[in-house]
Amino acid sequence: MTSLALEMCASRLLGAYFGTSLFIWGNLIGLILLYLMVGYFLGGRIADRYPYTQVLCVITAAAALSIIIIPFVCQSILTWSVTGLEQVSVGIFLGSLVGTMLLFAIPVILLGLVSPFAIRLITSDVKKSGRISGSLYAISTVGSILGAFLPVLWLIPTFGVRRALLIFGVVLFAASLWGIFPRWRRATSLLPLPAVIILLVAALAIPLGPLKEIPDLIYEQESFYNYIQITQTPDGTRQLILNEGQAIHSVYNPNNPTQLTGWYWDYFLAAPYFNAGFKPDQLKRVGIIGLAGGTVARQFSQVYPQVQIDGAEIDPAIVNVGRRYFNMNEPNLHVYAQDGRTFLASSHQKYDVVAIDAFQQPYIPFQFTTREFFTQVRDHLSTTGVVALNTGHTAHDYRLVQAFVNTLSTVFPNVYVFNVPGTINTEIMATMQPTSLETFRSNLSQFPVDTTLGQLASEVLPVATRGHTDGGIVFTDDKAPIEQITDQLLLNYILQP
């Protein structure tokens, strides 16, 4: 139970600093398997030499103590892994590797000693060794199931990842003491419950502070889906930061009514202007997949006051944060706390614009990248509808952008690309009707430069280009290597001079 719980908690700890890319999962799973291998090997040898229950319980007690230490040292070690190693260009892959080694090597190796040790202790008859080991592994698997589900479904969302580690460490330590001191076993067949309760209360009461220290932090929360942080800069601007913090997912300044942000979110507002003769009051309904704290919804509400907005956000905790800290309370906004694709499947609405800005950093969830998904989007667009999505590139690598252009071109007649200056963001838009850049420029150029839409035109028109297919990869539900391409982009970004 503790071994699996440690692995689940480790993924959440690393995610807050390094994200959840395949690099990170590969490091975590590979190193834990390596540590277990070392533990299995050493456990068999030690068990043959010291086949005593108390020796086993001393080992598990040491493992428990090493787990209990993790919540108090993880912030320093992981912060150093990110910042200290970054200065010598080690990068995210080796940074997470070092962090995992320093935090989890000792407890996982010690826990790996247990299985061969336990088999040695309970096998007194070789003729029954198969049945005994089978029963032991069955019991072990029950523990693994508990270790997988308890932290994910209850402990981490309720108490946080560090307190979850403390709870498992305390329970394992209490069980170890029960095995070390025989008189406890003679006095009761149960664990010393009062002592366990005291230790658990202490674990829950110890002040730990935020999981990750960042400047101007005003709120943090661990939800089922994300590690959520809110910052507020001295000028009052609030930012929504998720997980490893390499991207800002929403911004809001209650003291500044400016409708444009100067970031990629603004580009979504330009999507309807590919249609000839489009006027702002013609925009009736917008669908947003990846609502976050509601920046795009707020912009549409300000620029197009008559519009109705349906927003899908999979994490209810982010919805609550959006309402509390980002004023995501527009009366025209209808929020759906569910996966965006499920939201579309159950919706009967037609949208003039569908805006897609969903990320589980650093990836766009694959289900929002495929031909089948964009066909579903097309079925929910009005006759003059437009789909717009945010993706990324590096200085010289646009393969992810090109893959989206190829995929969208199989569903829509025209695709357009906007590489946002000074960022790694690319906006891609596709239209239901045959359209042109000339119409887009003509529609937006009609607004005076001192208006919001005039300022928007000055942002988007200089970078608007038509997307062209290159015969390359098309994402489908069966094959969408979004993680592989994104990881290659990351690796190229890390290795570039």
Short mmCIF file of C-alpha atoms in Angstrom, two decimals:
data_model
loop_
_atom_site.label_atom_id
_atom_site.label_comp_id
_atom_site.label_asym_id
_atom_site.label_seq_id
_atom_site.Cartn_x
_atom_site.Cartn_y
_atom_site.Cartn_z
CA MET A 1 0.00 0.00 0.00
CA THR A 2 2.70 2.45 0.97
CA SER A 3 4.81 1.67 -2.10
CA LEU A 4 1.99 2.49 -4.53
CA ALA A 5 0.90 5.50 -2.51
CA LEU A 6 4.46 6.79 -2.60
CA GLU A 7 4.52 6.48 -6.39
CA MET A 8 1.17 8.30 -6.78
CA CYS A 9 2.28 11.07 -4.43
CA ALA A 10 5.65 11.31 -6.17
CA SER A 11 3.94 12.03 -9.50
CA ARG A 12 2.02 14.89 -7.91
CA LEU A 13 5.11 16.33 -6.23
CA LEU A 14 7.11 16.25 -9.45
CA GLY A 15 4.17 17.59 -11.47
CA ALA A 16 4.16 20.81 -9.45
CA TYR A 17 7.77 21.49 -10.51
CA PHE A 18 8.35 19.67 -13.80
CA GLY A 19 4.90 19.07 -15.28
CA THR A 20 3.51 15.70 -16.36
CA SER A 21 5.25 15.01 -19.66
CA LEU A 22 6.36 11.56 -20.76
CA PHE A 23 9.88 12.57 -19.70
CA ILE A 24 8.71 12.92 -16.12
CA TRP A 25 6.63 9.75 -16.05
CA GLY A 26 9.49 7.85 -17.66
CA ASN A 27 11.90 9.10 -14.99
CA LEU A 28 9.54 8.31 -12.15
CA ILE A 29 8.45 4.84 -13.23
CA GLY A 30 11.90 3.80 -14.43
CA LEU A 31 13.68 4.91 -11.27
CA ILE A 32 11.10 3.37 -8.94
CA LEU A 33 11.45 0.06 -10.78
CA LEU A 34 15.22 0.38 -10.45
CA TYR A 35 14.94 1.04 -6.72
CA LEU A 36 12.57 -1.89 -6.26
CA MET A 37 14.96 -4.16 -8.16
CA VAL A 38 17.78 -3.18 -5.79
CA GLY A 39 15.46 -3.73 -2.82
CA TYR A 40 14.35 -7.17 -4.03
CA PHE A 41 17.95 -8.25 -4.51
CA LEU A 42 19.12 -7.00 -1.13
CA GLY A 43 15.99 -8.23 0.63
CA GLY A 44 16.56 -11.84 -0.35
CA ARG A 45 20.15 -11.79 0.85
CA ILE A 46 19.38 -10.06 4.16
CA ALA A 47 16.40 -12.33 4.82
CA ASP A 48 18.54 -15.47 4.43
CA ARG A 49 21.09 -14.05 6.83
CA TYR A 50 18.74 -12.51 9.41
CA PRO A 51 15.38 -14.30 9.11
CA TYR A 52 13.68 -12.48 11.97
CA THR A 53 10.42 -10.56 12.09
CA GLN A 54 11.94 -7.76 14.09
CA VAL A 55 14.62 -7.17 11.46
CA LEU A 56 11.92 -6.83 8.81
CA CYS A 57 10.00 -4.38 11.00
CA VAL A 58 13.12 -2.30 11.62
CA ILE A 59 13.48 -2.04 7.83
CA THR A 60 9.86 -0.91 7.38
CA ALA A 61 10.21 1.53 10.28
CA ALA A 62 13.25 3.07 8.57
CA ALA A 63 11.28 3.26 5.32
CA ALA A 64 8.41 4.97 7.17
CA LEU A 65 10.73 7.55 8.72
CA SER A 66 12.32 8.29 5.36
CA ILE A 67 8.82 8.89 3.92
CA ILE A 68 7.86 11.14 6.83
CA ILE A 69 10.93 13.28 6.11
CA ILE A 70 9.98 13.88 2.44
CA PRO A 71 7.27 16.54 3.05
CA PHE A 72 9.76 18.66 4.98
CA VAL A 73 12.60 18.53 2.45
CA CYS A 74 10.81 18.16 -0.90
CA GLN A 75 10.37 21.88 -1.54
CA SER A 76 14.06 22.66 -1.07
CA ILE A 77 15.25 19.69 -3.14
CA LEU A 78 12.80 20.18 -6.01
CA THR A 79 13.33 23.94 -6.13
CA TRP A 80 17.07 23.32 -6.32
CA SER A 81 16.51 20.71 -9.04
CA VAL A 82 14.61 23.27 -11.12
CA THR A 83 16.67 26.41 -10.55
CA GLY A 84 20.13 25.20 -9.59
CA LEU A 85 20.47 22.66 -12.36
CA GLU A 86 18.85 24.98 -14.88
CA GLN A 87 21.79 27.35 -14.46
CA VAL A 88 24.14 24.70 -15.80
CA SER A 89 21.80 23.78 -18.68
CA VAL A 90 20.95 20.35 -17.32
CA GLY A 91 17.31 20.82 -18.31
CA ILE A 92 14.02 19.44 -17.17
CA PHE A 93 14.78 15.78 -17.90
CA LEU A 94 17.89 15.50 -15.75
CA GLY A 95 16.50 17.96 -13.23
CA SER A 96 13.53 15.69 -12.54
CA LEU A 97 15.88 12.70 -12.58
CA VAL A 98 18.02 14.18 -9.81
CA GLY A 99 15.01 15.28 -7.80
CA THR A 100 13.48 11.79 -7.96
CA MET A 101 16.76 10.16 -6.95
CA LEU A 102 17.27 12.41 -3.94
CA LEU A 103 13.73 12.15 -2.62
CA PHE A 104 12.61 8.59 -3.25
CA ALA A 105 15.63 6.30 -3.58
CA ILE A 106 15.93 5.38 0.12
CA PRO A 107 12.25 4.74 0.95
CA VAL A 108 11.53 2.75 -2.23
CA ILE A 109 14.65 0.58 -1.88
CA LEU A 110 13.73 -0.17 1.75
CA LEU A 111 10.17 -1.01 0.75
CA GLY A 112 11.54 -3.28 -1.97
CA LEU A 113 13.22 -5.39 0.74
CA VAL A 114 9.84 -6.40 2.15
CA SER A 115 8.49 -8.94 -0.37
CA PRO A 116 11.45 -11.38 -0.45
CA PHE A 117 11.88 -10.95 3.32
CA ALA A 118 8.22 -11.75 3.99
CA ILE A 119 8.31 -14.85 1.78
CA ARG A 120 11.40 -16.09 3.61
CA LEU A 121 9.76 -15.60 7.01
CA ILE A 122 6.48 -17.38 6.30
CA THR A 123 7.83 -20.26 4.17
CA SER A 124 8.49 -23.15 6.53
CA ASP A 125 7.56 -25.96 4.15
CA VAL A 126 9.01 -25.97 0.62
CA LYS A 127 6.06 -28.06 -0.57
CA LYS A 128 3.74 -25.16 0.27
CA SER A 129 5.95 -22.37 -1.04
CA GLY A 130 3.84 -21.82 -4.17
CA ARG A 131 0.61 -21.44 -2.22
CA ILE A 132 2.27 -19.25 0.41
CA SER A 133 3.91 -16.90 -2.09
CA GLY A 134 0.70 -16.74 -4.14
CA SER A 135 -1.32 -15.76 -1.07
CA LEU A 136 1.30 -13.19 -0.09
CA TYR A 137 1.27 -11.58 -3.51
CA ALA A 138 -2.55 -11.54 -3.49
CA ILE A 139 -2.49 -9.68 -0.16
CA SER A 140 0.20 -7.40 -1.54
CA THR A 141 -1.97 -6.58 -4.56
CA VAL A 142 -4.88 -5.64 -2.30
CA GLY A 143 -2.51 -3.22 -0.58
CA SER A 144 -1.41 -1.88 -3.94
CA ILE A 145 -5.03 -1.21 -4.91
CA LEU A 146 -5.55 0.73 -1.68
CA GLY A 147 -2.30 2.61 -2.26
CA ALA A 148 -3.40 3.59 -5.76
CA PHE A 149 -6.92 4.77 -4.94
CA LEU A 150 -6.70 6.23 -1.42
CA PRO A 151 -4.32 9.10 -2.25
CA VAL A 152 -5.89 9.90 -5.60
CA LEU A 153 -9.56 9.79 -4.61
CA TRP A 154 -9.39 11.04 -1.04
CA LEU A 155 -6.14 11.95 0.69
CA ILE A 156 -4.48 14.28 -1.85
CA PRO A 157 -7.61 16.31 -2.72
CA THR A 158 -8.61 16.48 0.97
CA PHE A 159 -5.31 16.95 2.79
CA GLY A 160 -2.72 17.64 0.08
CA VAL A 161 0.10 15.49 -1.23
CA ARG A 162 2.54 16.13 1.62
CA ARG A 163 0.03 15.29 4.34
CA ALA A 164 -0.91 12.18 2.38
CA LEU A 165 2.74 11.13 2.56
CA LEU A 166 2.77 11.83 6.30
CA ILE A 167 -0.35 9.72 6.81
CA PHE A 168 1.06 6.70 5.00
CA GLY A 169 4.40 7.11 6.74
CA VAL A 170 2.73 7.26 10.17
CA VAL A 171 0.58 4.17 9.52
CA LEU A 172 3.58 2.19 8.29
CA PHE A 173 5.66 3.34 11.26
CA ALA A 174 2.96 2.27 13.73
CA ALA A 175 2.69 -1.14 12.09
CA SER A 176 6.47 -1.48 12.25
CA LEU A 177 6.55 -0.69 15.98
CA TRP A 178 3.88 -3.34 16.55
CA GLY A 179 6.25 -5.85 14.97
CA ILE A 180 9.37 -4.60 16.74
CA PHE A 181 7.96 -4.80 20.28
CA PRO A 182 6.42 -8.22 20.96
CA ARG A 183 4.65 -7.07 24.11
CA TRP A 184 2.31 -4.97 21.97
CA ARG A 185 1.31 -8.13 20.13
CA ARG A 186 0.72 -9.94 23.41
CA ALA A 187 -1.40 -7.08 24.72
CA THR A 188 -3.60 -6.68 21.65
CA SER A 189 -4.18 -8.15 18.24
CA LEU A 190 -4.66 -4.62 16.87
CA LEU A 191 -2.30 -1.74 16.30
CA PRO A 192 -1.88 0.57 19.29
CA LEU A 193 -4.78 2.73 18.12
CA PRO A 194 -4.40 5.64 20.56
CA ALA A 195 -0.77 6.14 19.52
CA VAL A 196 -1.69 5.91 15.83
CA ILE A 197 -4.48 8.45 16.25
CA ILE A 198 -2.16 10.86 18.06
CA LEU A 199 0.45 10.54 15.31
CA LEU A 200 -2.14 11.05 12.56
CA VAL A 201 -3.56 14.14 14.25
CA ALA A 202 -0.03 15.49 14.56
CA ALA A 203 0.60 14.78 10.87
CA LEU A 204 -2.52 16.73 9.91
CA ALA A 205 -1.82 19.61 12.28
CA ILE A 206 1.80 20.31 11.36
CA PRO A 207 2.01 23.58 9.38
CA LEU A 208 3.65 22.88 6.03
CA GLY A 209 3.08 26.05 4.00
CA PRO A 210 2.56 25.98 0.22
CA LEU A 211 3.75 22.99 -1.76
CA LYS A 212 5.66 25.33 -4.05
CA GLU A 213 6.80 28.84 -3.20
CA ILE A 214 6.36 31.44 -5.93
CA PRO A 215 6.30 35.24 -5.73
CA ASP A 216 3.01 37.03 -4.95
CA LEU A 217 1.15 33.82 -4.06
CA ILE A 218 -2.30 34.47 -2.55
CA TYR A 219 -3.96 31.04 -2.90
CA GLU A 220 -3.08 27.40 -3.56
CA GLN A 221 -5.07 24.18 -3.80
CA GLU A 222 -4.54 20.57 -4.82
CA SER A 223 -7.55 19.31 -6.76
CA PHE A 224 -8.32 15.99 -8.43
CA TYR A 225 -6.76 17.27 -11.65
CA ASN A 226 -4.29 20.05 -10.86
CA TYR A 227 -2.05 21.85 -8.42
CA ILE A 228 -3.61 25.32 -8.52
CA GLN A 229 -1.89 28.57 -7.58
CA ILE A 230 -3.14 32.16 -7.75
CA THR A 231 -0.76 35.11 -7.72
CA GLN A 232 -1.48 38.81 -7.42
CA THR A 233 1.15 41.30 -8.54
CA PRO A 234 1.52 44.73 -6.91
CA ASP A 235 -0.64 46.37 -9.62
CA GLY A 236 -3.51 44.00 -8.73
CA THR A 237 -3.19 41.59 -11.68
CA ARG A 238 -4.17 38.05 -10.76
CA GLN A 239 -2.81 35.04 -12.63
CA LEU A 240 -3.94 31.42 -12.66
CA ILE A 241 -0.95 29.05 -12.59
CA LEU A 242 -1.29 25.27 -12.80
CA ASN A 243 1.08 22.47 -11.90
CA GLU A 244 4.68 23.24 -12.86
CA GLY A 245 3.87 26.89 -13.56
CA GLN A 246 5.40 27.16 -17.02
CA ALA A 247 2.22 28.76 -18.38
CA ILE A 248 -0.33 31.31 -17.19
CA HIS A 249 -3.84 30.04 -17.83
CA SER A 250 -5.90 33.14 -16.95
CA VAL A 251 -5.33 36.78 -16.05
CA TYR A 252 -7.58 39.37 -14.41
CA ASN A 253 -7.10 42.82 -12.93
CA PRO A 254 -10.16 44.17 -11.10
CA ASN A 255 -8.64 47.66 -11.19
CA ASN A 256 -8.05 47.69 -14.96
CA PRO A 257 -11.06 47.42 -17.29
CA THR A 258 -8.90 46.94 -20.39
CA GLN A 259 -10.56 44.38 -22.63
CA LEU A 260 -7.40 43.21 -24.41
CA THR A 261 -4.53 41.44 -22.65
CA GLY A 262 -1.80 41.70 -25.29
CA TRP A 263 -1.54 37.90 -25.16
CA TYR A 264 -2.81 35.10 -27.38
CA TRP A 265 -6.28 35.20 -25.76
CA ASP A 266 -7.06 38.35 -27.75
CA TYR A 267 -6.82 36.46 -31.03
CA PHE A 268 -9.95 34.42 -30.32
CA LEU A 269 -11.98 37.66 -30.57
CA ALA A 270 -11.02 38.01 -34.24
CA ALA A 271 -12.33 34.60 -35.31
CA PRO A 272 -15.75 35.71 -36.71
CA TYR A 273 -14.30 38.29 -39.10
CA PHE A 274 -13.43 35.80 -41.83
CA ASN A 275 -17.08 35.97 -42.91
CA ALA A 276 -17.97 38.66 -45.45
CA GLY A 277 -19.83 41.63 -44.00
CA PHE A 278 -19.62 40.39 -40.41
CA LYS A 279 -20.79 42.86 -37.77
CA PRO A 280 -20.18 42.49 -34.01
CA ASP A 281 -23.88 42.19 -33.21
CA GLN A 282 -24.12 39.08 -35.41
CA LEU A 283 -22.17 36.96 -32.92
CA LYS A 284 -24.82 35.00 -31.02
CA ARG A 285 -23.18 32.05 -29.25
CA VAL A 286 -19.62 30.97 -28.41
CA GLY A 287 -18.37 27.65 -27.05
CA ILE A 288 -15.12 27.54 -25.04
CA ILE A 289 -13.27 24.30 -24.31
CA GLY A 290 -10.69 24.91 -21.61
CA LEU A 291 -12.49 27.72 -19.75
CA ALA A 292 -9.91 28.00 -16.92
CA GLY A 293 -10.46 31.26 -15.01
CA GLY A 294 -12.61 32.76 -17.76
CA THR A 295 -10.28 35.23 -19.49
CA VAL A 296 -11.60 34.44 -22.98
CA ALA A 297 -15.20 34.38 -21.74
CA ARG A 298 -14.79 37.77 -20.09
CA GLN A 299 -13.29 39.26 -23.26
CA PHE A 300 -16.11 37.98 -25.45
CA SER A 301 -18.66 39.31 -22.94
CA GLN A 302 -17.06 42.76 -23.00
CA VAL A 303 -16.56 43.06 -26.76
CA TYR A 304 -19.81 41.32 -27.76
CA PRO A 305 -22.32 42.13 -24.99
CA GLN A 306 -25.16 40.21 -26.61
CA VAL A 307 -23.29 36.88 -26.89
CA GLN A 308 -24.19 33.74 -24.97
CA ILE A 309 -21.21 31.61 -23.90
CA ASP A 310 -20.98 27.92 -22.99
CA GLY A 311 -17.70 27.08 -21.26
CA ALA A 312 -16.35 23.61 -20.51
CA GLU A 313 -13.76 23.16 -17.75
CA ILE A 314 -12.97 19.66 -16.50
CA ASP A 315 -11.73 20.75 -13.06
CA PRO A 316 -14.52 22.02 -10.76
CA ALA A 317 -11.89 23.49 -8.44
CA ILE A 318 -10.68 25.76 -11.25
CA VAL A 319 -14.27 26.86 -11.86
CA ASN A 320 -14.58 27.82 -8.19
CA VAL A 321 -11.26 29.68 -8.32
CA GLY A 322 -12.39 31.49 -11.47
CA ARG A 323 -15.54 32.70 -9.76
CA ARG A 324 -13.74 33.70 -6.58
CA TYR A 325 -10.58 35.34 -7.90
CA PHE A 326 -11.25 36.13 -11.58
CA ASN A 327 -14.80 37.47 -11.42
CA MET A 328 -16.01 34.69 -13.70
CA ASN A 329 -19.62 35.52 -12.91
CA GLU A 330 -20.94 36.90 -16.19
CA PRO A 331 -24.70 36.27 -16.46
CA ASN A 332 -24.30 35.18 -20.09
CA LEU A 333 -21.71 32.49 -19.18
CA HIS A 334 -22.96 28.92 -18.74
CA VAL A 335 -20.30 26.71 -17.15
CA TYR A 336 -20.06 22.94 -17.68
CA ALA A 337 -17.66 21.14 -15.34
CA GLN A 338 -16.84 18.27 -17.65
CA ASP A 339 -14.46 17.14 -20.36
CA GLY A 340 -14.77 19.28 -23.47
CA ARG A 341 -15.46 16.40 -25.81
CA THR A 342 -18.16 15.03 -23.52
CA PHE A 343 -19.61 18.54 -23.32
CA LEU A 344 -19.84 18.78 -27.11
CA ALA A 345 -21.34 15.31 -27.43
CA SER A 346 -24.18 16.26 -25.08
CA SER A 347 -24.72 19.79 -26.41
CA HIS A 348 -27.53 20.64 -28.83
CA GLN A 349 -26.30 24.19 -29.47
CA LYS A 350 -24.86 25.71 -32.63
CA TYR A 351 -21.91 28.04 -32.12
CA ASP A 352 -20.58 30.92 -34.19
CA VAL A 353 -17.15 30.37 -32.62
CA VAL A 354 -15.69 27.36 -30.80
CA ALA A 355 -12.50 28.35 -28.94
CA ILE A 356 -10.19 25.56 -27.78
CA ASP A 357 -7.57 26.41 -25.15
CA ALA A 358 -7.22 23.16 -23.21
CA PHE A 359 -3.85 22.10 -21.83
CA GLN A 360 -2.58 19.54 -19.38
CA GLN A 361 0.88 21.06 -19.47
CA PRO A 362 2.74 20.67 -21.63
CA TYR A 363 0.25 18.71 -23.74
CA ILE A 364 -3.00 19.48 -25.46
CA PRO A 365 -5.15 16.47 -24.44
CA PHE A 366 -5.09 14.18 -27.48
CA GLN A 367 -8.89 13.97 -27.68
CA PHE A 368 -8.95 17.66 -28.72
CA THR A 369 -6.51 17.21 -31.60
CA THR A 370 -8.06 14.62 -33.89
CA ARG A 371 -10.00 14.64 -37.15
CA GLU A 372 -12.92 12.98 -35.40
CA PHE A 373 -13.01 15.70 -32.75
CA PHE A 374 -12.93 18.50 -35.31
CA THR A 375 -15.72 16.75 -37.21
CA GLN A 376 -17.70 16.87 -33.98
CA VAL A 377 -16.87 20.58 -33.66
CA ARG A 378 -18.01 21.20 -37.24
CA ASP A 379 -21.36 19.59 -36.44
CA HIS A 380 -21.83 22.16 -33.66
CA LEU A 381 -20.87 25.24 -35.71
CA SER A 382 -23.31 27.58 -37.39
CA THR A 383 -23.19 27.84 -41.19
CA THR A 384 -20.65 30.67 -40.87
CA GLY A 385 -18.92 29.27 -37.77
CA VAL A 386 -15.21 29.30 -37.01
CA VAL A 387 -13.09 27.04 -34.79
CA ALA A 388 -10.01 28.57 -33.15
CA LEU A 389 -7.37 26.80 -31.09
CA ASN A 390 -4.15 27.62 -29.28
CA THR A 391 -1.05 25.49 -29.80
CA GLY A 392 2.71 26.00 -29.68
CA HIS A 393 6.02 26.03 -31.50
CA THR A 394 9.68 26.73 -30.86
CA ALA A 395 11.97 29.14 -32.69
CA HIS A 396 12.57 26.76 -35.59
CA ASP A 397 10.18 23.84 -35.04
CA TYR A 398 6.60 24.21 -36.24
CA ARG A 399 5.77 20.55 -36.71
CA LEU A 400 2.91 20.63 -34.16
CA VAL A 401 1.38 23.64 -35.90
CA GLN A 402 1.71 21.88 -39.25
CA ALA A 403 0.06 18.72 -37.92
CA PHE A 404 -2.94 20.79 -36.79
CA VAL A 405 -3.12 22.50 -40.18
CA ASN A 406 -3.10 19.09 -41.89
CA THR A 407 -5.78 17.73 -39.57
CA LEU A 408 -8.11 20.74 -39.73
CA SER A 409 -7.79 20.82 -43.53
CA THR A 410 -9.42 17.39 -43.72
CA VAL A 411 -12.58 18.85 -42.14
CA PHE A 412 -12.71 22.57 -43.06
CA PRO A 413 -12.21 24.35 -46.40
CA ASN A 414 -9.80 27.04 -45.12
CA VAL A 415 -7.25 27.14 -42.30
CA TYR A 416 -5.35 30.18 -41.02
CA VAL A 417 -2.27 30.52 -38.78
CA PHE A 418 -1.28 33.33 -36.37
CA ASN A 419 2.15 33.08 -34.75
CA VAL A 420 1.83 35.34 -31.72
CA PRO A 421 4.90 37.66 -31.59
CA GLY A 422 7.24 37.27 -28.64
CA THR A 423 5.68 33.98 -27.53
CA ILE A 424 5.70 30.28 -28.39
CA ASN A 425 1.94 30.40 -29.01
CA THR A 426 0.28 29.85 -32.36
CA GLU A 427 -3.42 30.48 -32.97
CA ILE A 428 -4.99 28.35 -35.69
CA MET A 429 -8.45 29.07 -37.09
CA ALA A 430 -10.59 27.13 -39.55
CA THR A 431 -13.83 28.24 -41.20
CA MET A 432 -17.02 26.47 -42.19
CA GLN A 433 -17.31 28.47 -45.43
CA PRO A 434 -14.67 29.19 -48.06
CA THR A 435 -13.04 32.41 -46.82
CA SER A 436 -10.04 34.59 -47.51
CA LEU A 437 -7.45 36.71 -45.77
CA GLU A 438 -8.60 39.67 -47.85
CA THR A 439 -12.08 39.49 -46.33
CA PHE A 440 -10.58 39.10 -42.85
CA ARG A 441 -8.39 42.16 -43.30
CA SER A 442 -11.20 44.20 -44.80
CA ASN A 443 -13.60 43.41 -41.95
CA LEU A 444 -11.13 44.25 -39.17
CA SER A 445 -9.65 47.32 -40.86
CA GLN A 446 -12.97 49.15 -40.72
CA PHE A 447 -12.64 49.79 -36.95
CA PRO A 448 -10.96 53.00 -35.73
CA VAL A 449 -7.53 52.44 -34.21
CA ASP A 450 -8.63 53.88 -30.85
CA THR A 451 -11.36 51.25 -30.36
CA THR A 452 -10.95 47.76 -28.86
CA LEU A 453 -11.55 46.06 -32.21
CA GLY A 454 -9.19 48.53 -33.89
CA GLN A 455 -6.47 47.62 -31.40
CA LEU A 456 -7.28 43.94 -32.00
CA ALA A 457 -6.80 44.47 -35.73
CA SER A 458 -3.35 45.97 -35.12
CA GLU A 459 -2.43 42.80 -33.15
CA VAL A 460 -3.67 40.07 -35.45
CA LEU A 461 -3.53 41.42 -39.02
CA PRO A 462 0.29 41.63 -39.29
CA VAL A 463 0.70 37.95 -38.41
CA ALA A 464 -2.28 36.41 -40.23
CA THR A 465 -1.26 33.79 -42.81
CA ARG A 466 -3.01 31.00 -44.66
CA GLY A 467 -2.22 27.45 -43.60
CA HIS A 468 -1.20 24.91 -46.23
CA THR A 469 -1.08 21.13 -45.90
CA ASP A 470 2.21 19.36 -46.47
CA GLY A 471 0.93 15.81 -46.85
CA GLY A 472 2.23 14.95 -43.40
CA ILE A 473 0.65 13.56 -40.27
CA VAL A 474 -3.08 13.89 -39.61
CA PHE A 475 -4.20 13.29 -36.02
CA THR A 476 -6.94 10.69 -35.60
CA ASP A 477 -8.55 9.01 -32.60
CA ASP A 478 -6.57 5.90 -33.51
CA LYS A 479 -3.22 7.66 -33.91
CA ALA A 480 -2.49 11.06 -32.40
CA PRO A 481 1.17 11.23 -31.29
CA ILE A 482 0.66 14.61 -29.64
CA GLU A 483 2.87 13.65 -26.68
CA GLN A 484 5.69 12.44 -28.91
CA ILE A 485 5.73 15.60 -31.01
CA THR A 486 5.45 17.84 -27.95
CA ASP A 487 8.28 15.99 -26.22
CA GLN A 488 10.45 16.43 -29.30
CA LEU A 489 9.67 20.14 -29.27
CA LEU A 490 10.63 20.30 -25.61
CA LEU A 491 13.84 18.38 -26.18
CA ASN A 492 14.82 20.63 -29.08
CA TYR A 493 14.04 23.68 -26.96
CA ILE A 494 16.21 22.33 -24.11
CA LEU A 495 19.12 21.49 -26.40
CA GLN A 496 19.10 24.65 -28.50
CA PRO A 497 21.98 27.05 -27.73
#
